[in-house]
Coordinates of C-alpha atoms in Angstrom, one line a residue:
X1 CA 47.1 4.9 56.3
X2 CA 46.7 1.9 58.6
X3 CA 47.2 -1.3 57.7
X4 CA 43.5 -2.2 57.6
X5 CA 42.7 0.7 55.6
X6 CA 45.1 -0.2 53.1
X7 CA 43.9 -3.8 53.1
X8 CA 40.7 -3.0 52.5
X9 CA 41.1 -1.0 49.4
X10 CA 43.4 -3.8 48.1
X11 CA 40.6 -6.2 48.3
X12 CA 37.9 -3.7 46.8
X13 CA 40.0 -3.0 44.2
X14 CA 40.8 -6.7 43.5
X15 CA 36.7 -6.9 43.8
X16 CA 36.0 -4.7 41.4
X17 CA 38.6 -5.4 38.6
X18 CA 37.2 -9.1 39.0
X19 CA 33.8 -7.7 38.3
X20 CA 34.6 -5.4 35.6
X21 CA 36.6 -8.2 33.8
X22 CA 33.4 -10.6 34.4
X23 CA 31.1 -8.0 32.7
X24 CA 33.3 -8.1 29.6
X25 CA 33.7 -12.0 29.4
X26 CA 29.6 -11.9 30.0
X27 CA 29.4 -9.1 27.1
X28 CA 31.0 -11.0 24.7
X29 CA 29.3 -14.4 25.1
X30 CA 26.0 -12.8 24.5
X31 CA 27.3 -10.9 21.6
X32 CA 28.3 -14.0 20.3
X33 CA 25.3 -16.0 20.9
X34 CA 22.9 -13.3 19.8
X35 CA 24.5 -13.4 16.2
X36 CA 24.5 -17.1 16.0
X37 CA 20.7 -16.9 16.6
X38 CA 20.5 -14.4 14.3
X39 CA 22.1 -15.9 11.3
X40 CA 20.1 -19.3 12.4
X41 CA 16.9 -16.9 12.3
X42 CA 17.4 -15.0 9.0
X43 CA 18.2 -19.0 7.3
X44 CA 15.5 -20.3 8.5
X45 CA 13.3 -17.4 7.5
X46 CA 14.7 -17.8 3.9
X47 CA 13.4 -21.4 3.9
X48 CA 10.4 -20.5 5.3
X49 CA 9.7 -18.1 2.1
X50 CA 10.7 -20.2 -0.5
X51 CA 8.6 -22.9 0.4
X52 CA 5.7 -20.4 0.7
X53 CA 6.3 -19.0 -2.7
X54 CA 7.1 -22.4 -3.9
X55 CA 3.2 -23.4 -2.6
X56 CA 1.9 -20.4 -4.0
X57 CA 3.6 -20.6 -7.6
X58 CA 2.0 -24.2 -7.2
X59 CA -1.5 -23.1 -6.6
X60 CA -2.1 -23.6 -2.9
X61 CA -2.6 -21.1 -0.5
X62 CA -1.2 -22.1 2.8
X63 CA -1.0 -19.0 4.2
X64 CA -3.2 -16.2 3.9
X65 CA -1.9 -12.8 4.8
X66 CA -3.9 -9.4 6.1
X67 CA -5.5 -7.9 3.7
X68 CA -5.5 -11.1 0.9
X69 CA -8.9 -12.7 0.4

């Protein structure tokens, strides 16, 4: 092979590896965030229910869901 040739595919190589090791490091930030949302979501979702059965078990009706009158 030429020189050139060589050089080439020592700097797509080099590009690639770079990307493929970006992609990881990008994969596991999201995975990260997306379960801190998640556990922020389900908490606050357990909050919101007990103050909605803590309304209803008081006598108001806040809320009214399909189907309830």
């Amino acid at each position: 092979m030429k020189i050139n040739t060589r050089f080439l595919w020592l700097r797509l190589t080099v590009l690639l590896l770079f990307l493929g090791f970006t992609w990881l490091a990008f994969e596991q930030v999201t995975q990260e965030i997306n379960q801190q949302w998640g556990k922020q979501f389900v908490e606050r979702q357990v909050l919101f229910d007990k103050a909605l059965y803590a309304a209803k078990a008081a006598g108001r009706n806040c809320v009214k869901l399909a189907g309830e009158a």
